[in-house]
Short mmCIF file of C-alpha atoms in Angstrom, two decimals:
data_model
loop_
_atom_site.label_atom_id
_atom_site.label_comp_id
_atom_site.label_asym_id
_atom_site.label_seq_id
_atom_site.Cartn_x
_atom_site.Cartn_y
_atom_site.Cartn_z
CA MET A 1 -208.20 111.67 301.68
CA ASN A 2 -211.03 111.61 299.20
CA ILE A 3 -211.82 108.77 296.88
CA ASN A 4 -212.69 109.79 293.34
CA LEU A 5 -212.30 108.75 289.72
CA THR A 6 -208.53 108.43 290.18
CA LEU A 7 -209.29 105.03 291.70
CA PHE A 8 -210.55 103.65 288.42
CA GLY A 9 -207.88 105.39 286.42
CA GLN A 10 -205.31 103.69 288.58
CA THR A 11 -207.02 100.30 288.29
CA ILE A 12 -207.19 100.56 284.52
CA SER A 13 -203.55 101.53 284.17
CA PHE A 14 -202.67 98.72 286.55
CA ALA A 15 -204.55 96.24 284.37
CA ILE A 16 -202.83 97.52 281.24
CA PHE A 17 -199.41 97.32 282.85
CA VAL A 18 -200.02 93.76 284.05
CA TRP A 19 -201.26 92.76 280.61
CA PHE A 20 -198.22 94.28 278.96
CA THR A 21 -195.85 92.59 281.40
CA MET A 22 -197.58 89.28 280.88
CA LYS A 23 -197.44 89.61 277.13
CA PHE A 24 -194.12 91.25 276.34
CA VAL A 25 -191.87 91.26 279.40
CA TRP A 26 -192.17 88.08 281.40
CA PRO A 27 -192.10 85.35 278.73
CA PRO A 28 -189.02 86.43 276.73
CA ILE A 29 -186.91 87.17 279.79
CA THR A 30 -187.76 83.95 281.62
CA ALA A 31 -187.27 82.01 278.40
CA ALA A 32 -183.84 83.55 277.95
CA MET A 33 -182.98 82.80 281.56
CA GLN A 34 -184.05 79.20 281.22
CA ALA A 35 -182.12 78.85 277.99
CA ARG A 36 -179.04 80.24 279.69
CA GLN A 37 -179.53 77.91 282.64
CA LYS A 38 -179.67 74.99 280.27
CA LYS A 39 -176.62 76.20 278.43
CA ILE A 40 -174.67 76.57 281.65
CA ALA A 41 -175.75 73.13 282.81
CA GLU A 42 -174.65 71.66 279.50
CA GLY A 43 -171.38 73.54 279.68
CA LEU A 44 -170.70 72.25 283.18
CA ASP A 45 -171.59 68.77 282.08
CA ALA A 46 -169.23 68.99 279.12
CA ALA A 47 -166.49 70.37 281.34
CA GLY A 48 -166.92 67.46 283.74
CA ARG A 49 -166.82 64.99 280.88
CA ALA A 50 -163.74 66.65 279.43
CA GLN A 51 -162.02 66.48 282.78
CA ARG A 52 -162.79 62.80 283.07
CA ASP A 53 -161.53 62.25 279.53
CA LEU A 54 -158.39 64.17 280.33
CA GLN A 55 -157.77 62.05 283.39
CA LEU A 56 -158.23 58.88 281.40
CA ALA A 57 -155.94 60.14 278.67
CA GLN A 58 -153.31 61.07 281.22
CA GLU A 59 -153.49 57.64 282.79
CA LYS A 60 -153.21 56.04 279.41
CA ALA A 61 -150.29 58.24 278.47
CA ALA A 62 -148.52 57.41 281.72
CA GLN A 63 -149.03 53.72 281.14
CA THR A 64 -147.82 53.91 277.57
CA LEU A 65 -144.78 55.80 278.73
CA ARG A 66 -144.06 53.17 281.36
CA GLU A 67 -144.43 50.37 278.83
CA THR A 68 -142.25 52.17 276.35
CA LYS A 69 -139.55 52.68 278.94
CA GLU A 70 -139.61 49.01 279.78
CA GLN A 71 -139.39 48.09 276.15
CA ALA A 72 -136.55 50.50 275.60
CA ALA A 73 -134.66 49.10 278.54
CA GLU A 74 -135.21 45.60 277.23
CA ILE A 75 -134.01 46.56 273.78
CA LEU A 76 -130.94 48.26 275.21
CA ASP A 77 -130.17 45.25 277.31
CA LYS A 78 -130.51 42.95 274.34
CA ALA A 79 -128.41 45.25 272.17
CA SER A 80 -125.57 45.44 274.65
CA LYS A 81 -125.65 41.69 275.06
CA THR A 82 -125.51 41.22 271.30
CA ALA A 83 -122.71 43.76 271.02
CA ASN A 84 -120.73 41.94 273.69
CA ALA A 85 -121.25 38.68 271.94
CA ILE A 86 -120.16 40.17 268.62
CA VAL A 87 -117.07 41.73 270.17
CA GLU A 88 -116.22 38.48 271.89
CA GLU A 89 -116.68 36.54 268.68
CA SER A 90 -114.57 39.04 266.71
CA LYS A 91 -111.82 38.79 269.27
CA GLN A 92 -111.95 35.04 269.09
CA GLN A 93 -111.83 35.13 265.29
CA ALA A 94 -108.97 37.61 265.28
CA ARG A 95 -107.01 35.53 267.71
CA SER A 96 -107.49 32.31 265.74
CA GLU A 97 -106.78 34.09 262.47
CA GLY A 98 -103.61 35.52 263.92
CA GLU A 99 -102.51 32.16 265.14
CA ARG A 100 -103.24 30.62 261.77
CA LEU A 101 -101.31 33.36 260.00
CA LEU A 102 -98.45 32.94 262.40
CA VAL A 103 -98.31 29.24 261.83
CA ALA A 104 -98.47 29.71 258.06
CA ALA A 105 -95.75 32.34 258.18
CA LYS A 106 -93.56 30.13 260.27
CA ALA A 107 -94.07 27.27 257.89
CA GLU A 108 -93.31 29.45 254.94
CA ILE A 109 -90.19 30.81 256.60
CA GLU A 110 -89.05 27.29 257.29
CA VAL A 111 -89.70 26.34 253.72
CA GLU A 112 -87.78 29.41 252.53
CA VAL A 113 -84.95 28.72 254.89
CA ASN A 114 -84.78 25.15 253.70
CA ARG A 115 -84.88 26.25 250.14
CA ALA A 116 -82.15 28.82 250.77
CA LYS A 117 -80.11 26.22 252.57
CA ASP A 118 -80.55 23.87 249.63
CA GLN A 119 -79.59 26.57 247.16
CA LEU A 120 -76.63 27.56 249.25
CA ARG A 121 -75.60 24.05 249.55
CA ALA A 122 -75.87 23.60 245.83
CA GLN A 123 -74.02 26.83 245.18
CA VAL A 124 -71.28 25.98 247.73
CA ALA A 125 -70.86 22.65 246.09
CA ALA A 126 -70.68 24.26 242.66
CA LEU A 127 -68.26 26.86 243.95
CA ALA A 128 -66.13 24.24 245.60
CA VAL A 129 -66.07 22.36 242.40
CA ALA A 130 -65.35 25.50 240.38
CA GLY A 131 -62.66 26.55 242.85
CA ALA A 132 -61.05 23.20 242.73
CA GLU A 133 -61.16 23.23 238.98
CA LYS A 134 -59.52 26.60 238.85
CA ILE A 135 -56.86 25.63 241.36
CA LEU A 136 -56.03 22.51 239.41
CA GLU A 137 -56.06 24.00 235.94
CA SER A 138 -54.30 27.38 236.31
CA SER A 139 -50.65 28.12 237.37
CA VAL A 140 -50.15 28.43 240.97
CA ASP A 141 -49.82 31.94 241.85
CA ALA A 142 -49.97 32.94 245.44
CA LYS A 143 -51.42 36.17 244.51
CA ALA A 144 -53.91 34.44 242.21
CA HIS A 145 -54.67 31.93 244.85
CA ASN A 146 -55.26 34.58 247.35
CA ASP A 147 -57.72 36.28 245.00
CA LEU A 148 -59.39 33.03 244.32
CA VAL A 149 -59.70 32.20 247.97
CA ALA A 150 -61.00 35.63 248.72
CA LYS A 151 -63.51 35.27 245.90
CA LEU A 152 -64.55 31.96 247.20
CA ALA A 153 -64.89 33.28 250.68
CA SER A 154 -66.99 36.25 249.55
CA GLN A 155 -69.25 33.91 247.64
CA LEU A 156 -69.94 31.68 250.60
CA MET B 9 -197.61 128.97 298.74
CA ALA B 10 -198.64 128.59 302.32
CA ASN B 11 -197.78 130.80 305.26
CA THR B 12 -198.58 128.98 308.49
CA PRO B 13 -197.25 125.48 309.23
CA ALA B 14 -200.77 124.07 309.12
CA GLU B 15 -201.36 125.58 305.71
CA TYR B 16 -197.98 124.36 304.51
CA ILE B 17 -198.75 120.80 305.58
CA GLN B 18 -202.22 120.92 304.11
CA HIS B 19 -200.86 122.30 300.89
CA HIS B 20 -198.30 119.50 300.59
CA LEU B 21 -200.90 116.84 301.26
CA GLN B 22 -203.36 118.10 298.67
CA ASN B 23 -203.39 116.52 295.23
CA LEU B 24 -203.83 118.43 292.03
CA VAL B 25 -207.49 117.80 291.25
CA PHE B 26 -209.14 118.10 287.88
CA GLY B 27 -212.89 117.62 288.06
CA SER B 28 -216.37 118.71 287.32
CA HIS B 29 -217.11 121.71 289.51
CA PRO B 30 -220.79 122.69 289.90
CA VAL B 31 -220.02 126.29 289.01
CA ASN B 32 -216.78 126.26 287.01
CA GLY B 33 -217.42 123.05 285.07
CA TRP B 34 -214.42 120.80 284.28
CA SER B 35 -211.45 122.60 285.77
CA PHE B 36 -208.50 122.38 288.18
CA ALA B 37 -209.46 122.91 291.81
CA GLN B 38 -207.77 126.01 293.20
CA ASN B 39 -208.54 125.32 296.88
CA HIS B 40 -209.99 122.78 299.30
CA GLU B 41 -213.54 124.03 298.96
CA GLN B 42 -213.53 123.46 295.24
CA VAL B 43 -212.08 119.99 295.77
CA LYS B 44 -214.87 119.15 298.16
CA GLU B 45 -217.49 120.52 295.80
CA MET B 46 -216.19 118.37 292.95
CA GLY B 47 -216.83 115.22 294.97
CA PHE B 48 -216.34 111.90 293.21
CA TRP B 49 -216.20 113.18 289.64
CA ALA B 50 -212.64 114.32 289.79
CA ILE B 51 -209.18 113.04 288.96
CA HIS B 52 -205.94 113.43 290.85
CA VAL B 53 -203.84 114.45 287.89
CA ASP B 54 -200.57 114.20 289.80
CA THR B 55 -201.28 110.73 291.21
CA LEU B 56 -202.36 109.34 287.86
CA GLY B 57 -199.66 111.13 285.93
CA TRP B 58 -196.78 110.05 288.14
CA SER B 59 -198.03 106.50 288.57
CA VAL B 60 -198.44 106.07 284.82
CA PHE B 61 -195.05 107.69 284.30
CA MET B 62 -193.44 105.27 286.76
CA GLY B 63 -195.28 102.36 285.16
CA LEU B 64 -193.98 103.43 281.77
CA ILE B 65 -190.43 103.60 283.10
CA PHE B 66 -190.87 100.07 284.40
CA LEU B 67 -192.28 98.81 281.12
CA PHE B 68 -189.66 100.66 279.10
CA LEU B 69 -186.72 99.22 281.03
CA PHE B 70 -188.07 95.70 281.22
CA SER B 71 -189.38 95.46 277.67
CA ARG B 72 -186.07 96.78 276.37
CA VAL B 73 -184.33 93.92 278.15
CA ALA B 74 -187.04 91.50 277.00
CA LYS B 75 -186.51 92.52 273.40
CA HIS B 76 -182.79 91.81 273.55
CA ALA B 77 -182.99 88.90 275.95
CA ASN B 78 -180.68 86.07 275.02
CA ALA B 79 -178.99 83.15 276.69
CA GLY B 80 -175.55 84.70 276.35
CA VAL B 81 -173.63 86.52 279.03
CA PRO B 82 -176.00 89.13 280.51
CA SER B 83 -174.76 92.65 281.02
CA GLY B 84 -175.73 95.71 283.05
CA LEU B 85 -179.43 96.35 282.89
CA GLN B 86 -180.20 92.79 281.86
CA ASN B 87 -178.48 91.55 285.01
CA LEU B 88 -180.56 93.83 287.18
CA VAL B 89 -183.80 92.93 285.45
CA GLU B 90 -183.04 89.23 285.62
CA MET B 91 -182.20 89.53 289.29
CA VAL B 92 -185.57 91.13 289.99
CA ILE B 93 -187.39 88.56 287.89
CA GLU B 94 -185.58 85.69 289.54
CA PHE B 95 -186.48 87.12 292.94
CA VAL B 96 -190.13 87.51 292.06
CA GLU B 97 -190.21 84.07 290.44
CA GLY B 98 -188.79 82.58 293.62
CA VAL B 99 -191.41 84.24 295.78
CA VAL B 100 -194.21 83.15 293.47
CA LYS B 101 -192.92 79.57 293.30
CA ASP B 102 -192.69 79.36 297.08
CA THR B 103 -196.09 80.85 297.74
CA PHE B 104 -198.31 80.04 294.81
CA HIS B 105 -198.87 76.39 294.06
CA GLY B 106 -201.41 76.56 291.27
CA ARG B 107 -200.70 76.94 287.59
CA ASN B 108 -201.55 80.39 286.39
CA PRO B 109 -199.64 82.43 283.80
CA VAL B 110 -200.95 85.71 285.21
CA VAL B 111 -199.65 85.52 288.75
CA ALA B 112 -195.91 85.89 288.20
CA PRO B 113 -196.10 88.84 285.78
CA LEU B 114 -198.71 90.39 288.08
CA ALA B 115 -196.38 90.06 291.04
CA LEU B 116 -193.50 91.51 289.04
CA THR B 117 -195.59 94.47 287.92
CA ILE B 118 -196.78 95.16 291.45
CA PHE B 119 -193.32 94.88 292.96
CA VAL B 120 -191.49 97.10 290.53
CA TRP B 121 -194.28 99.58 290.00
CA VAL B 122 -194.99 100.06 293.69
CA PHE B 123 -191.28 100.28 294.36
CA LEU B 124 -190.85 103.02 291.74
CA MET B 125 -193.91 104.92 292.99
CA ASN B 126 -192.71 104.67 296.57
CA SER B 127 -189.23 105.77 295.61
CA LEU B 128 -190.59 109.16 294.55
CA LYS B 129 -190.57 109.89 298.25
CA TRP B 130 -186.81 110.32 298.15
CA ILE B 131 -187.25 113.49 296.12
CA PRO B 132 -187.20 116.39 298.61
CA VAL B 133 -190.76 117.40 299.49
CA ASP B 134 -190.50 120.96 298.23
CA TYR B 135 -188.83 120.41 294.86
CA ILE B 136 -191.69 119.29 292.65
CA PRO B 137 -194.52 121.25 294.38
CA GLY B 138 -192.26 124.33 294.34
CA LEU B 139 -191.59 123.91 290.66
CA ALA B 140 -195.29 123.41 290.02
CA HIS B 141 -196.06 126.53 292.02
CA LEU B 142 -193.68 128.53 289.87
CA MET B 143 -195.59 127.36 286.81
CA GLY B 144 -198.88 128.38 288.38
CA VAL B 145 -200.09 124.94 289.40
CA PRO B 146 -201.77 125.24 292.81
CA TYR B 147 -201.04 121.77 294.20
CA PHE B 148 -198.72 118.95 293.36
CA LYS B 149 -198.23 115.76 295.34
CA ILE B 150 -195.98 113.34 293.57
CA VAL B 151 -196.07 110.08 295.55
CA PRO B 152 -198.99 108.08 294.10
CA THR B 153 -198.88 105.50 296.89
CA ALA B 154 -199.41 108.22 299.49
CA ASP B 155 -202.79 108.80 297.85
CA PRO B 156 -205.52 106.31 298.85
CA ASN B 157 -206.81 106.43 295.30
CA GLY B 158 -203.50 105.06 294.12
CA THR B 159 -203.30 102.19 296.57
CA PHE B 160 -206.99 101.33 296.41
CA GLY B 161 -206.76 101.38 292.66
CA LEU B 162 -204.16 98.64 292.90
CA SER B 163 -205.95 96.61 295.52
CA LEU B 164 -209.21 96.91 293.59
CA GLY B 165 -207.46 95.26 290.65
CA VAL B 166 -206.18 92.51 292.92
CA PHE B 167 -209.64 92.10 294.46
CA ILE B 168 -211.23 91.67 291.04
CA LEU B 169 -208.64 88.99 290.24
CA ILE B 170 -209.35 87.23 293.55
CA LEU B 171 -213.05 87.12 292.76
CA PHE B 172 -212.44 86.09 289.16
CA TYR B 173 -210.16 83.18 290.00
CA SER B 174 -212.27 82.08 292.95
CA VAL B 175 -215.23 81.73 290.62
CA LYS B 176 -213.16 80.29 287.80
CA VAL B 177 -211.50 77.59 289.88
CA LYS B 178 -214.32 76.66 292.22
CA GLY B 179 -217.27 77.62 290.07
CA LEU B 180 -219.89 80.08 291.19
CA GLY B 181 -221.61 77.41 293.30
CA GLY B 182 -218.39 76.20 294.84
CA PHE B 183 -217.32 79.69 295.75
CA THR B 184 -220.70 80.51 297.30
CA LYS B 185 -220.62 77.24 299.16
CA GLU B 186 -217.19 78.03 300.50
CA LEU B 187 -218.41 81.42 301.68
CA ALA B 188 -221.52 79.92 303.27
CA PHE B 189 -220.14 76.81 304.92
CA THR B 190 -216.77 77.83 306.28
CA PRO B 191 -215.64 77.97 309.00
CA PHE B 192 -218.78 76.32 310.49
CA ASN B 193 -220.21 73.55 308.38
CA HIS B 194 -223.82 73.70 309.53
CA TRP B 195 -226.86 75.13 307.78
CA SER B 196 -227.98 77.14 310.80
CA LEU B 197 -224.74 79.06 310.82
CA VAL B 198 -224.86 80.04 307.12
CA PRO B 199 -225.65 83.72 307.76
CA PHE B 200 -222.92 83.95 310.33
CA ASN B 201 -220.44 82.23 307.97
CA LEU B 202 -221.44 84.51 305.12
CA PHE B 203 -220.92 87.56 307.29
CA LEU B 204 -217.50 86.34 308.42
CA GLU B 205 -216.28 85.23 305.01
CA ILE B 206 -217.47 88.27 303.09
CA LEU B 207 -215.94 90.47 305.74
CA GLY B 208 -212.71 88.50 305.40
CA LEU B 209 -212.87 88.79 301.63
CA LEU B 210 -213.37 92.53 301.77
CA THR B 211 -210.61 92.92 304.33
CA LYS B 212 -208.07 91.65 301.83
CA PRO B 213 -208.05 94.61 299.43
CA LEU B 214 -208.69 96.99 302.30
CA SER B 215 -205.67 95.82 304.25
CA LEU B 216 -203.50 95.76 301.13
CA ALA B 217 -204.36 99.33 300.21
CA LEU B 218 -204.40 100.80 303.70
CA ARG B 219 -201.09 99.25 304.73
CA LEU B 220 -199.27 100.74 301.79
CA PHE B 221 -201.10 104.03 301.96
CA GLY B 222 -200.61 104.36 305.72
CA ASN B 223 -196.91 103.72 305.54
CA MET B 224 -196.28 106.06 302.66
CA TYR B 225 -198.58 108.80 303.96
CA ALA B 226 -197.05 108.73 307.43
CA GLY B 227 -193.55 108.82 305.99
CA GLU B 228 -194.56 111.74 303.78
CA VAL B 229 -196.00 113.66 306.73
CA VAL B 230 -192.79 113.19 308.69
CA PHE B 231 -190.78 114.46 305.72
CA ILE B 232 -193.04 117.52 305.55
CA LEU B 233 -192.72 118.12 309.28
CA ILE B 234 -188.94 117.90 309.01
CA ALA B 235 -189.09 120.40 306.16
CA LEU B 236 -190.79 122.88 308.51
CA LEU B 237 -187.80 122.92 310.87
CA PRO B 238 -184.92 125.42 310.58
CA PHE B 239 -182.67 124.53 307.68
CA PHE B 240 -179.67 123.57 309.85
CA VAL B 241 -181.71 120.96 311.73
CA GLN B 242 -183.25 119.47 308.61
CA PRO B 243 -180.30 117.36 307.38
CA VAL B 244 -179.84 115.84 310.84
CA LEU B 245 -183.35 114.41 310.73
CA ASN B 246 -183.96 114.20 307.01
CA VAL B 247 -180.95 112.06 306.18
CA PRO B 248 -181.65 109.28 308.71
CA TRP B 249 -185.32 109.28 307.74
CA ALA B 250 -184.45 109.01 304.05
CA ILE B 251 -181.96 106.22 304.80
CA PHE B 252 -184.63 104.46 306.80
CA HIS B 253 -186.78 104.57 303.69
CA ILE B 254 -184.21 102.48 301.85
CA LEU B 255 -185.71 99.76 304.00
CA VAL B 256 -189.33 100.89 304.01
CA ILE B 257 -189.78 101.48 300.28
CA PRO B 258 -188.76 98.04 298.98
CA LEU B 259 -190.31 96.38 302.01
CA GLN B 260 -193.74 97.86 301.34
CA ALA B 261 -193.50 96.94 297.68
CA PHE B 262 -192.48 93.42 298.67
CA ILE B 263 -195.32 93.07 301.20
CA PHE B 264 -197.88 94.22 298.67
CA MET B 265 -196.58 91.69 296.17
CA VAL B 266 -196.38 88.76 298.61
CA LEU B 267 -199.86 89.38 300.01
CA THR B 268 -201.27 89.58 296.50
CA VAL B 269 -199.72 86.23 295.65
CA VAL B 270 -200.95 84.73 298.92
CA TYR B 271 -204.51 85.96 298.33
CA LEU B 272 -204.51 84.64 294.78
CA SER B 273 -203.11 81.34 295.99
CA ALA B 274 -205.98 81.08 298.47
CA ALA B 275 -208.41 81.88 295.67
CA HIS B 276 -207.04 78.89 293.74
CA GLU B 277 -207.31 76.44 296.61
CA ASP B 278 -210.36 74.25 296.46
CA HIS B 279 -211.26 72.76 299.81
CA HIS B 280 -214.27 70.78 298.67
#
């Protein structure tokens, strides 16, 4: 327990250590810590902003989706209506076309029939005339008559 | 080494002294008589050596981190160092309200250095002196803070800073006025005030140094006493005492630092 020169030796080394700490230890470390603090604060800030942005984007996306769905439904509705109308119209057209064709066919058939009738009539008349001519001009022969009549009959 | 318990204790509490002996000149003291004869002109080689060694460890670790300090993700040692610095910074910010670039590094130096010097107490009391004895060194006491020279050396530094900043902030006149006119602001009580204030001023380094020294010295003595017991009793007492020092060692370092900051804060406060 005796005080001696050690006292001053200790004080001097203390002073040197404090000086060194003040010069080379404290400033760089605290500066780095502050820089990191700032970086972390900025990072947190950015993260918060990004989250907000994300939320907004999600809301927007949801809304767009909703709108799109509505539009799609509308378009589908319209399309089916149009399709129905087209089908209905086609049916109508087909029916009227059919009827028209039918009527035309009937008319044509009638015309044909009439024409055939006229032809037949003309031919029957000609045949009758020809038959009569043959009967009057040639000798009567039962057998020949029979043939003639049969001929006539097959031509009717 | 020593034979009787008293000699053993005395031996363990004696520093290795290098000084100017009236007969032998500059030499290592071989016994107590020589130490006494050397008087003031002597150096405790072990105290100085170990304290400087511990200080260099502190500076080495911290300056290494300082050199590579960056704002990226800290790792290992940098984490530890930053934790300590953050802690010290917090204490200084809470206690010291002036603006002074010296105070925080000063507090850091005191805290870590005193902590490292105190922590030498965890080394078993016979290891280093025994080793020194084998190499022919008569005495070796490794804990610098268990030597009043060590602790007074620190508090002397703090005391000089207190005086320096008192004068710098308040001016020589202001400081003298503060000493002369507080606590009683009347001319007739100036001598009484001066006596009180100077006593108070001197008490600051005294209490700083003696508190640390007393704690460390007493702890050291108990360790030495435990070492005198039979070997099978020693662990039973030594282990709890060492564990208790996990509390004492940082606490004393912390107290020394906080009181230093408080004293310097008071030195910066201008009441007039």
